[in-house]
Coordinates of C-alpha atoms and ligand atoms in Angstrom, one line a residue:
X1 CA -5.8 18.7 -3.0
X2 CA -6.1 15.0 -3.7
X3 CA -4.9 12.5 -1.1
X4 CA -1.5 11.6 -2.6
X5 CA -1.4 7.9 -1.7
X6 CA -5.0 7.1 -2.7
X7 CA -6.2 5.9 -6.1
X8 CA -9.6 4.9 -7.3
X9 CA -9.4 1.3 -6.1
X10 CA -6.4 1.2 -3.8
X11 CA -4.5 3.1 -1.1
X12 CA -0.8 2.9 -0.4
X13 CA 0.3 2.6 3.2
X14 CA 3.5 1.9 5.2
X15 CA 4.5 -1.7 5.8
X16 CA 3.8 -2.9 9.3
X17 CA 5.4 -5.9 11.2
X18 CA 1.8 -7.3 11.3
X19 CA 2.0 -7.7 7.5
X20 CA 4.4 -10.6 7.9
X21 CA 1.9 -13.4 7.2
X22 CA 0.8 -12.1 3.7
X23 CA 4.3 -11.0 2.7
X24 CA 5.7 -14.5 3.7
X25 CA 2.9 -16.1 1.6
X26 CA 3.4 -13.9 -1.4
X27 CA 7.2 -14.1 -1.6
X28 CA 7.1 -17.9 -1.3
X29 CA 4.4 -18.3 -4.0
X30 CA 5.8 -19.2 -7.4
X31 CA 2.7 -17.8 -9.1
X32 CA 3.9 -14.4 -7.9
X33 CA 7.7 -14.8 -7.9
X34 CA 7.9 -16.4 -11.4
X35 CA 7.3 -12.8 -12.7
X36 CA 10.1 -11.3 -10.5
X37 CA 13.8 -11.4 -10.1
X38 CA 13.4 -13.4 -6.8
X39 CA 14.8 -16.9 -6.8
X40 CA 15.1 -18.1 -3.3
X41 CA 12.6 -18.9 -0.6
X42 CA 12.5 -16.5 2.3
X43 CA 12.0 -17.2 6.0
X44 CA 9.4 -15.6 8.2
X45 CA 12.3 -14.1 10.2
X46 CA 13.8 -12.5 7.1
X47 CA 10.4 -11.1 6.3
X48 CA 9.8 -9.7 9.8
X49 CA 13.2 -8.0 9.8
X50 CA 12.6 -6.6 6.3
X51 CA 9.2 -5.2 7.3
X52 CA 10.8 -3.5 10.3
X53 CA 13.6 -2.1 8.1
X54 CA 12.2 1.4 7.7
X55 CA 9.3 3.6 6.8
X56 CA 8.9 5.2 3.3
X57 CA 11.4 8.0 2.8
X58 CA 13.5 9.7 0.2
X59 CA 16.0 6.7 0.0
X60 CA 13.3 4.0 -0.3
X61 CA 9.6 4.4 -0.6
X62 CA 8.1 0.9 -0.1
X63 CA 4.3 0.5 0.4
X64 CA 1.7 -2.1 1.0
X65 CA -1.1 -1.9 -1.6
X66 CA -4.5 -2.3 0.1
X67 CA -8.1 -2.1 -1.3
X68 CA -9.8 1.2 -0.7
X69 CA -13.2 -0.3 0.2
X70 CA -12.1 -2.8 2.9
X71 CA -8.4 -2.2 3.6
X72 CA -7.4 -5.7 2.4
X73 CA -3.6 -6.0 1.7
X74 CA -3.2 -7.3 -1.8
X75 CA 0.4 -6.6 -2.8
X76 CA 3.3 -4.3 -2.6
X77 CA 5.0 -1.5 -4.6
X78 CA 8.2 0.4 -4.2
X79 CA 10.2 3.3 -5.5
X80 CA 14.0 3.0 -5.1
X81 CA 15.8 6.2 -5.9
X82 CA 19.6 6.2 -6.6
X83 CA 21.7 9.3 -6.7
X84 CA 19.5 12.3 -5.8
X85 CA 21.2 14.3 -8.6
X86 CA 19.5 12.1 -11.2
X87 CA 16.0 12.3 -9.7
X88 CA 15.4 8.8 -10.9
X89 CA 13.9 5.8 -9.1
X90 CA 13.5 2.1 -10.0
X91 CA 10.0 0.7 -9.5
X92 CA 8.9 -2.7 -8.4
X93 CA 5.3 -4.0 -8.1
X94 CA 3.4 -7.2 -7.4
X95 CA -0.2 -8.0 -6.7
X96 CA 0.2 -11.1 -4.5
X97 CA -3.5 -12.0 -4.0
X98 CA -4.5 -14.0 -7.1
X99 CA -8.2 -13.0 -7.0
X100 CA -7.2 -9.4 -7.4
X101 CA -5.2 -9.9 -10.6
X102 CA -6.6 -8.5 -13.8
X103 CA -9.1 -6.3 -11.9
X104 CA -7.6 -2.9 -12.5
X105 CA -5.7 -2.8 -9.2
X106 CA -2.3 -2.9 -10.7
X107 CA -3.0 -0.1 -13.1
X108 CA -4.4 2.0 -10.3
X109 CA -1.4 1.2 -8.1
X110 CA 1.0 2.2 -10.9
X111 CA -0.7 5.5 -11.4
X112 CA -0.9 6.2 -7.7
X113 CA 2.8 5.4 -6.9
X114 CA 4.1 7.2 -10.0
X115 CA 2.0 10.3 -9.1
X116 CA 3.4 10.1 -5.6
X117 CA 7.0 9.8 -7.0
X118 CA 6.5 12.8 -9.3
X119 CA 4.4 15.1 -7.1
X120 CA 5.7 14.3 -3.6
X121 CA 9.3 13.0 -4.2
X122 CA 10.0 15.4 -7.1
X123 CA 11.3 12.6 -9.3
X124 CA 12.1 13.3 -13.0
X125 CA 12.2 9.7 -14.1
X126 CA 10.8 6.3 -13.0
X127 CA 12.3 3.2 -14.6
X128 CA 11.8 -0.6 -14.4
X129 CA 12.7 -3.9 -16.1
X130 CA 10.3 -6.6 -17.0
X131 CA 10.6 -10.1 -18.6
X132 CA 9.7 -9.6 -22.2
X133 CA 7.1 -12.4 -21.9
X134 CA 5.2 -10.6 -19.1
X135 CA 2.8 -9.1 -21.5
X136 CA 0.2 -8.3 -18.8
X137 CA 2.7 -6.1 -16.9
X138 CA 4.0 -4.5 -20.1
X139 CA 0.4 -3.6 -21.1
X140 CA -0.1 -1.9 -17.7
X141 CA 3.1 0.0 -17.9
X142 CA 2.4 1.2 -21.5
X143 CA -1.2 2.1 -20.4
X144 CA 0.1 4.5 -17.7
X145 CA 2.7 6.1 -20.0
X146 CA 5.9 4.1 -19.7
X147 CA 8.0 4.0 -23.0
X148 CA 10.1 1.1 -24.2
X149 CA 13.7 1.9 -24.0
X150 CA 15.4 -1.3 -25.2
X151 CA 15.9 -5.0 -24.4
X152 CA 18.8 -6.5 -22.5
X153 CA 19.4 -9.9 -24.0
X154 CA 20.0 -13.0 -21.8
X155 CA 20.0 -10.7 -18.8
X156 CA 18.6 -13.1 -16.3
X157 CA 18.9 -16.8 -15.8
X158 CA 15.9 -18.3 -14.1
X159 CA 13.9 -21.6 -14.3
X160 CA 16.4 -23.2 -16.6
X161 CA 16.5 -20.5 -19.3
X162 CA 17.8 -17.1 -20.2
X163 CA 15.3 -14.2 -20.1
X164 CA 15.3 -11.0 -22.1
X165 CA 14.6 -7.9 -19.9
X166 CA 12.6 -5.1 -21.4
X167 CA 13.6 -1.7 -20.0
X168 CA 10.9 0.9 -19.7
X169 CA 10.9 4.4 -18.4
X170 CA 8.5 7.3 -17.6
X171 CA 9.6 10.9 -17.6
X172 CA 7.8 13.8 -15.8
X173 CA 4.9 14.8 -17.9
X174 CA 4.3 11.4 -19.5
X175 CA 2.0 9.8 -16.8
X176 CA -1.5 9.0 -18.1
Ligands
COA1 C1 1.6 -6.7 -13.4 C2 0.5 -6.5 -12.4 C3 1.0 -5.5 -11.3 C4 -0.7 -5.8 -13.2 O1 -1.7 -5.6 -12.3 P1 -3.2 -6.2 -12.6 O2 -4.1 -5.6 -11.6 O3 -3.2 -7.7 -12.7 O4 -3.5 -5.5 -14.1 P2 -4.8 -4.6 -14.5 O5 -6.0 -5.4 -14.3 O6 -4.7 -3.3 -13.9 O7 -4.5 -4.5 -16.1 C5 -4.2 -5.6 -16.8 C6 -4.2 -5.2 -18.3 O8 -3.4 -6.2 -19.0 C7 -4.3 -6.8 -19.9 N1 -3.9 -8.2 -19.9 C8 -4.2 -9.2 -19.1 N2 -3.6 -10.4 -19.4 C9 -2.8 -10.1 -20.4 C10 -1.9 -10.8 -21.2 N3 -1.6 -12.1 -20.9 N4 -1.2 -10.2 -22.2 C11 -1.4 -8.8 -22.5 N5 -2.3 -8.1 -21.8 C12 -3.0 -8.7 -20.8 C13 -5.7 -6.6 -19.4 O9 -6.7 -6.7 -20.4 C14 -5.6 -5.2 -18.9 O10 -5.5 -4.2 -19.9 P3 -6.8 -3.4 -20.3 O11 -7.1 -2.5 -19.1 O12 -6.4 -2.6 -21.5 O13 -7.9 -4.3 -20.6 C15 -0.1 -7.8 -11.8 O14 -0.6 -8.6 -12.8 C16 1.0 -8.6 -11.0 O15 1.4 -8.2 -9.9 N6 1.5 -9.7 -11.6 C17 2.4 -10.6 -11.0 C18 3.8 -9.9 -10.6 C19 4.3 -9.1 -11.8 O16 4.2 -9.4 -12.9 N7 5.0 -8.0 -11.4 C20 5.6 -7.1 -12.3 C21 7.0 -7.5 -12.5 S1 7.9 -6.4 -13.6

């Protein structure tokens, strides 16, 4: 049986309070947050409390992404289920360490977390929204099997303009 939280390049693990330094850095880095819904800066205190706010479970499955070869934390990923009846979770992901972008780590993280959601959480559907100009992320989502499900027009105001949000979803059986 394969290790459910391990990919080919990364491993997913629980968040620890000792992760505060890199989360604080990532969430206050515009090169990371410009791709996300996040707008406001966050304090170290907020990050510490958030990191202490619970282990992965059926309500929220948040993980640190770390490299498999030397356990370096490089980002985060989370599955956020809603009503259990729907067996659907929203997904959020970011690789915060710049030198690990475009190296296959995001694709491996997506495959690993989606496999975990399907095989261990018994999800039927995983969904996400992405700025329509974030072509790198969209490429990764398509590559692992997410389908385009429509675009919400002027759905987010950020950095002095409206953004179109592409909605994408993956059903059980579609993960590649
Ligand atoms: C999106 C993200 C998770 C992808 O992870 P990654 O490790 O950088 O991506 P990978 O190296 O696994 O794959 C990138 C793919 O996109 C392609 N790509 C790179 N830049 C691209 C661009 N500007 N436009 C289109 N495709 C692009 C690469 O060629 C590669 O595809 P390939 O394997 O077919 O060659 C990561 O870039 C990230 O965290 N970005 C910042 C935060 C973010 O955008 N989060 C998602 C918000 S919805």
